[in-house]
XYZ file of C-alpha atoms in Angstrom:
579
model
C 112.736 59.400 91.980
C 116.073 59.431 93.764
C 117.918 60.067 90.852
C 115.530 63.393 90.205
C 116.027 64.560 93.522
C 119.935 64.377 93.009
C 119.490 66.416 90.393
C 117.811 69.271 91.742
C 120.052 69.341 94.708
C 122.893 69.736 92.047
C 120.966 72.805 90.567
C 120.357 74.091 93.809
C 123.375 74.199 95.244
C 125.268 75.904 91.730
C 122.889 78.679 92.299
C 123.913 79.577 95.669
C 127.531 78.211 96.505
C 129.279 81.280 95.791
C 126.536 83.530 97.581
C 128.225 85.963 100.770
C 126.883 88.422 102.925
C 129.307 90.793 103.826
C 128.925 93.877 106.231
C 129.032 97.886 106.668
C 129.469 99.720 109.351
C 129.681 103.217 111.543
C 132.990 101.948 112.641
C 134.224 99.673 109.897
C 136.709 100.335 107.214
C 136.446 99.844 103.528
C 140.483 98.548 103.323
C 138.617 95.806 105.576
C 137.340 92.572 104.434
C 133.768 93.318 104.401
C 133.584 90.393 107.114
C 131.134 90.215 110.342
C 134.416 91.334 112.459
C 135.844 93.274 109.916
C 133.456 95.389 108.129
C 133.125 97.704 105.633
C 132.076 101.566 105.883
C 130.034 102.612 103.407
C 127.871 101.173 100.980
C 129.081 102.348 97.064
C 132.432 100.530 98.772
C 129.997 97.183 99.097
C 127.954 97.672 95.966
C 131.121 97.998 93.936
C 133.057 94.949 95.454
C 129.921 92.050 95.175
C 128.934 90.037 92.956
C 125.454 88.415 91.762
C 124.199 85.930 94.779
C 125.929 88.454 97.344
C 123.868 89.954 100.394
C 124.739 93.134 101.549
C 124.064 93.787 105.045
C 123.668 97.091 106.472
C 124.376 97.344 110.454
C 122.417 99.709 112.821
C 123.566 103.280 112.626
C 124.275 106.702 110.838
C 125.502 106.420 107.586
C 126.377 109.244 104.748
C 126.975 108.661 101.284
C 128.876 110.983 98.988
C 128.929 108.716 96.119
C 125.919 106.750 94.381
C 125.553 103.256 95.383
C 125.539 101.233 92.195
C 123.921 97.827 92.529
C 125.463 94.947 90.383
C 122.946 92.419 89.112
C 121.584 89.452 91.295
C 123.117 91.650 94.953
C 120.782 92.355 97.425
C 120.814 95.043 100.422
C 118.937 94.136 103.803
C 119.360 96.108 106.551
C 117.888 95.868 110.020
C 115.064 98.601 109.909
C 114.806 102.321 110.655
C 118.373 102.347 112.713
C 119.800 101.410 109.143
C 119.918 104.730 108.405
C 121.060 106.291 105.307
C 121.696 110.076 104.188
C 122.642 110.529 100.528
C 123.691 113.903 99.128
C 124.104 112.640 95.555
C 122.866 114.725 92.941
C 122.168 111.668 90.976
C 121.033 108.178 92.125
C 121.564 107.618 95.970
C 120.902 103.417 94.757
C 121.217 102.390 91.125
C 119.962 99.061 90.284
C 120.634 100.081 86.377
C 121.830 97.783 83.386
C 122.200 99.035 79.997
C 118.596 100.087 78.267
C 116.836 97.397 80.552
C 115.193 94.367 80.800
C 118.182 92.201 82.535
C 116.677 89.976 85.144
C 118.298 90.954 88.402
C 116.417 88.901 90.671
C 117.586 90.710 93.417
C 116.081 92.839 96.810
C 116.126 95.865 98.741
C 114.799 95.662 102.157
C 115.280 97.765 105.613
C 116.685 100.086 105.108
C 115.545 104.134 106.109
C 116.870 106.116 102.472
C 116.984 110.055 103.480
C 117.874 112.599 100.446
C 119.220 115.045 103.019
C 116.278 117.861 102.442
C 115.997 117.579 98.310
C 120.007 117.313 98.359
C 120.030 114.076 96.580
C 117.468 113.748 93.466
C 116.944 110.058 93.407
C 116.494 107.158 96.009
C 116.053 103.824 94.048
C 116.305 104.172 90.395
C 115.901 100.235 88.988
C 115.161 99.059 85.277
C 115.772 95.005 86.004
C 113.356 92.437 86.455
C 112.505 90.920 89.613
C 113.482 93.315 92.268
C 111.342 93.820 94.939
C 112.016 96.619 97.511
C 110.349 96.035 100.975
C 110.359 97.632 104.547
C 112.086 100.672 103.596
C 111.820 104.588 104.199
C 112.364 106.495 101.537
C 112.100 110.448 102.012
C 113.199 113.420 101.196
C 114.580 113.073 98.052
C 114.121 115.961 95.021
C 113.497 114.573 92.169
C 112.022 110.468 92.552
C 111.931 108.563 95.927
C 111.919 105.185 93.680
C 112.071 104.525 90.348
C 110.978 101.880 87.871
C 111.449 102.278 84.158
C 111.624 100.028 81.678
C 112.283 100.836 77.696
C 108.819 99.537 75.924
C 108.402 98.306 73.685
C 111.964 96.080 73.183
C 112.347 95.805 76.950
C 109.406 95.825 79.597
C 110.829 95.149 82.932
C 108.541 92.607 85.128
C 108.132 91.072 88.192
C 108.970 93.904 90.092
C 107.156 95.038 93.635
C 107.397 97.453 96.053
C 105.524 95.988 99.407
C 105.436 97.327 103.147
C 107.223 100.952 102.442
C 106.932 104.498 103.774
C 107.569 107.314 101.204
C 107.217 110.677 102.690
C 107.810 114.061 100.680
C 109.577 113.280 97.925
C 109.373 114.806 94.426
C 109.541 118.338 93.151
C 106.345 119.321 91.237
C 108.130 118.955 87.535
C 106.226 116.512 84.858
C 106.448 112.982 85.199
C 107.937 112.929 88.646
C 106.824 111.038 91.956
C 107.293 109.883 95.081
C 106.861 107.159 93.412
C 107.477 106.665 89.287
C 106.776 103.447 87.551
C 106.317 103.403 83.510
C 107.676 100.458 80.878
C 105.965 97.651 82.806
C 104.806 94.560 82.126
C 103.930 93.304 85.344
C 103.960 95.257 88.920
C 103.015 95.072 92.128
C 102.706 97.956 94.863
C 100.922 97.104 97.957
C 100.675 97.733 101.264
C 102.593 101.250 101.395
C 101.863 104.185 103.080
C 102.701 107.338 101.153
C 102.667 111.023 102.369
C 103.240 114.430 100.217
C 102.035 116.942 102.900
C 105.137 117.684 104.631
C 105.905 121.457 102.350
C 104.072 124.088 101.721
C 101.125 124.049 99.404
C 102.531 124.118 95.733
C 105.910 122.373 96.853
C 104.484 118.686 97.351
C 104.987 116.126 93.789
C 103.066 113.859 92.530
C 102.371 110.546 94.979
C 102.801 108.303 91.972
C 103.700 109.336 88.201
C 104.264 107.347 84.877
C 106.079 108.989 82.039
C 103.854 109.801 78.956
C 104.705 108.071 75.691
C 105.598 104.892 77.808
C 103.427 101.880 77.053
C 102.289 100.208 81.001
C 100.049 96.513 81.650
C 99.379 94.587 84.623
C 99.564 97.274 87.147
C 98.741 96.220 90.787
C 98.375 99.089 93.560
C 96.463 97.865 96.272
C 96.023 98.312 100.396
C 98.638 101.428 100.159
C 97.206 104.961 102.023
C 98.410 108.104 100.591
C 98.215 111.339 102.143
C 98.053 114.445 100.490
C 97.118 118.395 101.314
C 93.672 119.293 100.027
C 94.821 121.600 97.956
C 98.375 122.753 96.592
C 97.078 126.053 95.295
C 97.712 126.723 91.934
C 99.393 123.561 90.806
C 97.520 120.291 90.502
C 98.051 117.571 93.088
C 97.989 113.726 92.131
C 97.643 110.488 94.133
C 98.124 107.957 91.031
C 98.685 109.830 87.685
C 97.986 107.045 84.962
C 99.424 106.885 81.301
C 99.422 104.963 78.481
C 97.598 101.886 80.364
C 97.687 99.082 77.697
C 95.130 96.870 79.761
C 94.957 94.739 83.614
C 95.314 97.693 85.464
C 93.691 96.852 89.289
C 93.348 99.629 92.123
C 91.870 98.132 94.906
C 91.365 98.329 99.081
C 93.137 101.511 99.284
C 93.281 105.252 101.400
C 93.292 108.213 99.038
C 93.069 111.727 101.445
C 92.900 115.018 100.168
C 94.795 115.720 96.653
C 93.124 117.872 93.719
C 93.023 114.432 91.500
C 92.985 111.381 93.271
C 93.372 109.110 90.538
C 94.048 110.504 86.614
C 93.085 107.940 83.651
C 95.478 110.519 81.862
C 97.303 110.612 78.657
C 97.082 108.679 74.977
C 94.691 106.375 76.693
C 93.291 103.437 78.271
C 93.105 100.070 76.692
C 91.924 96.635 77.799
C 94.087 94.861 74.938
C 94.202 90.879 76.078
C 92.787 91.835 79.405
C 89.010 91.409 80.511
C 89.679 95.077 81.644
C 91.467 98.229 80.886
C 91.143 99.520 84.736
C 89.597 97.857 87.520
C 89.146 100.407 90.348
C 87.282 98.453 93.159
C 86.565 99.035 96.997
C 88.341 102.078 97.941
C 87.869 104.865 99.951
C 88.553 108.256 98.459
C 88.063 111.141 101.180
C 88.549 115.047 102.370
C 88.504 115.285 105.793
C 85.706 117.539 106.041
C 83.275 119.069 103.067
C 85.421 121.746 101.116
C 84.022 125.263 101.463
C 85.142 126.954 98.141
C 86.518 125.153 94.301
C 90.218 126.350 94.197
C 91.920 126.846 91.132
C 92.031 123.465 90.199
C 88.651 121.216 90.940
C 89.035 118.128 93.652
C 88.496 114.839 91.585
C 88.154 111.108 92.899
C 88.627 109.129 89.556
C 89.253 111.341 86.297
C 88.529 109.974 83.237
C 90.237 111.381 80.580
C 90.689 110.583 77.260
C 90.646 107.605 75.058
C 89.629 105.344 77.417
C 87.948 101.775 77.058
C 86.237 99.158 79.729
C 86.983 101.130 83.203
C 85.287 99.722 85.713
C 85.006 101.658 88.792
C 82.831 99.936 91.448
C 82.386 99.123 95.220
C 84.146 102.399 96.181
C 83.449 105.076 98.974
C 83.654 109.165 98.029
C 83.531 111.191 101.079
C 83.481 114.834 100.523
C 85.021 114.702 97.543
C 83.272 117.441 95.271
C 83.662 116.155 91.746
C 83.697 112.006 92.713
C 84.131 110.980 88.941
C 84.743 113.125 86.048
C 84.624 112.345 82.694
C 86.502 114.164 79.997
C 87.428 113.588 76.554
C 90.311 115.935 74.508
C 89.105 116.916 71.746
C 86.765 115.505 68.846
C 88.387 112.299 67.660
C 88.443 111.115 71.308
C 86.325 109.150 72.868
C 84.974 106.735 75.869
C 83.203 103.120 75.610
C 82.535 100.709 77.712
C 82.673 102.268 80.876
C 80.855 100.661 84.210
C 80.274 102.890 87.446
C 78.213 100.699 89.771
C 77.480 99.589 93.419
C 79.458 102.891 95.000
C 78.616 105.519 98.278
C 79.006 108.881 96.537
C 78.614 110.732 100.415
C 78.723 114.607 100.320
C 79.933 115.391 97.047
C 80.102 119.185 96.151
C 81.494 122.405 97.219
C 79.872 124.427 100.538
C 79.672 127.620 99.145
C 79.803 126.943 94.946
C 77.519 126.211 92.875
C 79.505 123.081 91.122
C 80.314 119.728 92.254
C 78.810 116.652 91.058
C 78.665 113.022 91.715
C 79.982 111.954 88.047
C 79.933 114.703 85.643
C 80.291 113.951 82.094
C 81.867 117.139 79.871
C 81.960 116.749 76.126
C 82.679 120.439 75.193
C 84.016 122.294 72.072
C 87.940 121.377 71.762
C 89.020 124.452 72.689
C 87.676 124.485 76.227
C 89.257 120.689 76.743
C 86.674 118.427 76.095
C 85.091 116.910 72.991
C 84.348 113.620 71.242
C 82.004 111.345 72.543
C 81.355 108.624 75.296
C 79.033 105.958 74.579
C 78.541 102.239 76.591
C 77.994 104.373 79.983
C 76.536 101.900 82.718
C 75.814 103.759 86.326
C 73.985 100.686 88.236
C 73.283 100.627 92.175
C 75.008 103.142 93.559
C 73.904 105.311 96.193
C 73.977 108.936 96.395
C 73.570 111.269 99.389
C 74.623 114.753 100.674
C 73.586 118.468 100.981
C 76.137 119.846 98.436
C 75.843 117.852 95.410
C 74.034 119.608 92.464
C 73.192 116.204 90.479
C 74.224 112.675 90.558
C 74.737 112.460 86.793
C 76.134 116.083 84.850
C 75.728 115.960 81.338
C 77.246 118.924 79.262
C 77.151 117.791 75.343
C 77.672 120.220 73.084
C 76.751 120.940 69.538
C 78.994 118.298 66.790
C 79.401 115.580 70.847
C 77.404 112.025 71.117
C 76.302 110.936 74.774
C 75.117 107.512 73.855
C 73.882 104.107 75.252
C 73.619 105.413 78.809
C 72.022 103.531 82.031
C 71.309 104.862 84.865
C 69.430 102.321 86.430
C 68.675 100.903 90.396
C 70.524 104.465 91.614
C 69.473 106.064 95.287
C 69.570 110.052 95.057
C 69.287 111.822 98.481
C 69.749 115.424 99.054
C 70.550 117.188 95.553
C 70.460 121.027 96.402
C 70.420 122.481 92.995
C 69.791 121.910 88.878
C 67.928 118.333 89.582
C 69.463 114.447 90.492
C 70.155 114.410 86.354
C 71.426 117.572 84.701
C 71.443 118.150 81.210
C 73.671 121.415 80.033
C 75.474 123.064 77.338
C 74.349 123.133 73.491
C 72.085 120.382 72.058
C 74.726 117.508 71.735
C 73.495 114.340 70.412
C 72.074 112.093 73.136
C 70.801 108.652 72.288
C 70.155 105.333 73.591
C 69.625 106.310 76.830
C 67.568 104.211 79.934
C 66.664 105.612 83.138
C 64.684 103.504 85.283
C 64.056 102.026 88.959
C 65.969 104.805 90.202
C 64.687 105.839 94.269
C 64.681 109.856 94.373
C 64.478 111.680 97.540
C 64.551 115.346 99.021
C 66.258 116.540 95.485
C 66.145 120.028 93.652
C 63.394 120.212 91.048
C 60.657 117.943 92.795
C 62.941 115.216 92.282
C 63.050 115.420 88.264
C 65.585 115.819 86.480
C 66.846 119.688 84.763
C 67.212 121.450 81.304
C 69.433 124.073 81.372
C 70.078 126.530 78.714
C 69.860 125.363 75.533
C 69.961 121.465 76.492
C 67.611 119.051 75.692
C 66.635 115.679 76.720
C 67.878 112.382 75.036
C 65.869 111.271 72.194
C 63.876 108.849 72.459
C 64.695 107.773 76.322
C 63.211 105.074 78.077
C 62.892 106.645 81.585
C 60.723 104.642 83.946
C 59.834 102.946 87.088
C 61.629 105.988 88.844
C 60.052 106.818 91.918
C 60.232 108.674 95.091
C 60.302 108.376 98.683
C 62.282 108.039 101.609
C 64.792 105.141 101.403
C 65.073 104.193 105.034
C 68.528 104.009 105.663
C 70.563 102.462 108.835
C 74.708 103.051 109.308
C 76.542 103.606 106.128
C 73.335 104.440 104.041
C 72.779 100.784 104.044
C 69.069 99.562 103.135
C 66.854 98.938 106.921
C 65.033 95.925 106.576
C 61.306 98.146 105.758
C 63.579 100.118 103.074
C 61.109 100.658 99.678
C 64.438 99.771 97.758
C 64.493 96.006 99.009
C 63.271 93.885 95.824
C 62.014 97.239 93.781
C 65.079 97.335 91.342
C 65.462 96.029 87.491
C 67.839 93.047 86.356
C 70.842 94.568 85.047
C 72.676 91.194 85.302
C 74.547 91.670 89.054
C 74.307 89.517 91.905
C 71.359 89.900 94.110
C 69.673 88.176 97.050
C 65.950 88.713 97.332
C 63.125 88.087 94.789
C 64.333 91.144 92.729
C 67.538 93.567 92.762
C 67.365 96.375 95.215
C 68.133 100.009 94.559
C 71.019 101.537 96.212
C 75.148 100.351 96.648
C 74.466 97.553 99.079
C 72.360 94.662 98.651
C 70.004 93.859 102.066
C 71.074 90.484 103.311
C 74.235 89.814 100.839
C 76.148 90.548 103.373
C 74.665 88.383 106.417
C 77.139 85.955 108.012
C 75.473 83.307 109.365
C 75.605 83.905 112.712
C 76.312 80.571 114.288
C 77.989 80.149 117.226
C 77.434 76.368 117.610
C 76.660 73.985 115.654
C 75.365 70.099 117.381
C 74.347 66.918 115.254
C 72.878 64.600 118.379
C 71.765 61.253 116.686
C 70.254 57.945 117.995
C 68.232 54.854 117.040
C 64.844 57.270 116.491
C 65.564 61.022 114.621
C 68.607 63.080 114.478
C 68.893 66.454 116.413
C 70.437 69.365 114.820
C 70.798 72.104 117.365
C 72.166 75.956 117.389
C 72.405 79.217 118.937
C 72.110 82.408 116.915
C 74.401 85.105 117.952
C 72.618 88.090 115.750
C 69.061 87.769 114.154
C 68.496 91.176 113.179
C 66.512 91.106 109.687
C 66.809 87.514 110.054
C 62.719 86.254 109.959
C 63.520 82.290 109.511
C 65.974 79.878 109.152
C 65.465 77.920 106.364
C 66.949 74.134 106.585
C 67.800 72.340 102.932
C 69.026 68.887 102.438
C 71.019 67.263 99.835
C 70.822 63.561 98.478
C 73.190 63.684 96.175
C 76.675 65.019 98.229
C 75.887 68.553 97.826
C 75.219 68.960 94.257
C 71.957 70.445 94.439
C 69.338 71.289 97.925
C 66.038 71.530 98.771
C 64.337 72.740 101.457
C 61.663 70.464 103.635
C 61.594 72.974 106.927
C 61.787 76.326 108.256
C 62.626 77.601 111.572
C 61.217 80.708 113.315
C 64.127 83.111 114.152
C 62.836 83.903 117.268
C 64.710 83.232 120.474
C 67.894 80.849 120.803
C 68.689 78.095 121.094
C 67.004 76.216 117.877
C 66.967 72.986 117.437
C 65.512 70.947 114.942
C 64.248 66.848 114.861
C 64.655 64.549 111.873
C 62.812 61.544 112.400
């Protein structure tokens, strides 16, 4: 064991001996040594006189650079927050962490520094295509063309390992193709969390893309999670993108983010969406997507939550909150050799969807038209499970527009809550008679909709042959706060076993399960023994919708319970006697 230990202190110290942090500064000098006491001025002086294990450290103040700053391998920047402050006029990249066509490992960092691209002067902040870099509390704004890069060269060199954690990005990108605020694309591996991102600082049809991935790039294992992004509601006649999505070759996981305003808040666009050797091709789980307030009028380009476009495979889009947003999930296909499988929508608030004054707007609206009006193909595997949809504005909770030569197949709707449809009826069925087949409706809880609560024909459409629709019935649900189920709710137990997680004697209908989500609400906890019984004794702190407490015991260290006793949930303390 000694001898080991020697060892690794060998290895340890060969990989950081020759590491140095040198300096820059307002009022250094780059004939200096680059020393604490003699530092250097700017930073393409520092990045071009380090080596790999080297720190650069950037000192509180004003700095501009002329020149880009280019970032040998295994160097690292830190600088002490926003009063590192950094103004590049580069019409190029203000920071290149760069090698070759990619794929070196650089195992290097970026961190506090405040990156300004003088008012669109410069066209690039961070451009990087190494492994392991990680860029953390930095600003990054202003900048024409990219705020921060990372591009690998798929498929002979992913880059991995890479994250971008604890950033601002404010106005940055142009509205060309394939830029961003943020760009990633030739991944294998990245994480981007905890961000806050904001395109709303030009005028409407001047703010990029939040985040963009090139097309024809190839893109797994894509983390983006507790980030808010900020956009206008509308940019007018251009479209305006949170997370613009291509080529995803499987793992990709959105989660416990912000997405305000934006005509497309997140695009499944390009080639398509695979799961390949993940359980998933896109995992898109307890966000919020919101307007501000209901949108009056469609603009020229229609305000999407998730967009579905595409070949696309095993999308998974659950646990998620759409506030005003008037089309929450779209589904599109390009033309007729495209299609959609495997695609789960389930246990989500659709709140409001819809346009004020327009007679569109749907919850999720499926569109498999002719080729030439962009749609097509087929979707088939479609499973729409407990969610919960309410508003004044929403003209159906499921659109269906199959046309002649589409398929619509295999589709659940199933244990759904529909409140408040205005128009057409909570399912609408348009466009020529496509082929729909396979379908089960059932245990759905309709309420207060358009067309007595059924669902709608229109045109030429028909219904899907030989559908098992069911068990649907009608009534008020008896909400409480967040259209959550009140304890006398008709939904509690009245749902159909479609395989989720669920706490009563039978599913309920609706997003949110009554009493999943109850803490126990102990605030004490006393085991008070002697020669006679033992005492267990409590005090409740909450016991709304609570009617007992039941008490289980185990014989065999935990591996299975039963329960000998229950405990009216009336009043506090409890206690209860063992003898």
């Amino acid at each position: 064991m000694k001898k080991l230990l020697f060892l690794l202190s060998i290895i340890f110290w060969t990989n950081f001996v020759h590491a140095t942090t040198y300096y820059i500064s307002t009022s250094g000098n780059n004939a200096n040594a680059g020393t604490i006491g003699a530092p250097w001025r700017t930073l393409a002086y520092a990045c071009a006189n380090t080596s790999s294990g080297d720190i650069i450290h950037v000192t509180a103040g004003n700095y501009t650079e002329s020149a880009s700053c280019v970032l040998a391998v295994g160097v690292s920047i830190e600088g002490v927050g926003l009063t590192s402050h950094i103004t590049s006029t580069v019409t190029g990249n203000a920071i290149a962490v760069l090698t070759g066509s990619g794929g070196t490992n650089g195992n290097q960092h970026i961190s506090g520094i405040w990156l300004d691209g003088s008012n669109w002067t410069a066209y690039v902040g961070i451009n990087v295509n190494r492994n392991n870099v990680a860029i953390y509390n930095c600003t990054v704004e202003n900048f024409r063309n990219d705020g921060i890069k990372f591009i690998g060269n798929p498929p002979t060199n992913y880059i991995t390992g890479c994250a971008l954690y604890n950033c601002i990005l404010n106005d940055n990108s142009s509205r060309s193709t394939g830029q961003g605020s943020l760009v990633a694309t030739g991944f294998n591996g990245i994480s981007i969390y905890n961000n806050t991102f904001d395109q709303t600082g030009r005028s409407p049809g001047s703010n990029g893309n939040t985040f963009s991935q090139t097309t024809g790039f190839y893109n797994k294992a894509f983390k983006f999670y507790n980030n808010i992004s900020n956009r206008l509601p509308d940019e007018g006649s251009e479209w305006s993108f949170h997370l613009e999505l291509w080529d995803c070759q499987g793992g990709y996981e959105i989660y416990n983010n912000e997405f305000h305003g934006g005509s497309q808040q997140i695009d499944f666009g390009g080639n398509n969406v695979t799961k390949g050797s993940y359980a998933y091709g896109a995992d898109v789980h307890d966000n919020l997507f919101q307007f501000d307030s209901p949108i009056t009028t469609a603009p020229a380009y229609q305000d999407i939550g998730v967009n579905v476009e595409g070949n696309c495979e095993y999308i998974i889009i659950r646990n998620n909150h759409f506030k005003n947003v008037p089309y929450a999930v779209q589904m599109t296909t390009g033309h007729a050799s495209v299609g959609q499988t495997n695609t789960t929508i389930r246990n989500n608030l659709f709140e409001n969807s819809g346009y004020v004054n327009n007679e569109w707007g749907f919850d999720i609206a499926a569109l498999l038209e002719p080729a030439s009006v962009d749609g097509g193909g087929y979707i088939t595997n479609l499973n729409i499970y407990n969610n919960t949809f309410v508003g004044s504005n929403h003209l159906a909770a499921l659109f269906s527009y199959v046309n002649t030569g589409r398929t619509f197949t295999n589709v659940q709707f199933i244990n759904n809550i529909v409140q408040g449809v205005r128009s057409y009826g909570y399912l609408a069925f348009d466009g020529e008679p496509g082929t729909k087949t396979g379908w089960v409706v059932r245990n759905n809880l309709l309420y207060q909709n358009a067309n007595s609560n059924s669902y709608d024909l229109n045109g030429s459409a028909t219904a899907p042959s030989g559908w098992t629709y069911t068990a649907n019935t009608t009534g008020n649900p008896l909400f409480v706060d967040q259209y959550k189920l009140s304890a006398s709710s008709p939904a509690i137990d009245a749902g159909y076993n479609v395989g989720l997680q669920y706490c009563g004697l039978a599913p309920d209908k609706g997003y949110k399960e009554y009493g999943c989500d109850i803490v126990l609400p102990i605030k004490a906890r006393f085991l008070l023994t002697n020669a006679n019984n033992t005492q267990f004794q409590w005090e409740s702190l909450d016991e709304d919708g609570i009617a007992y407490w039941a008490i289980e015991e185990s014989t065999d260290y935990g591996a299975t319970w039963h329960g000998f006793k229950n405990v009216a949930a009336f009043g506090s303390p409890h206690q209860y006697v063992v003898k």
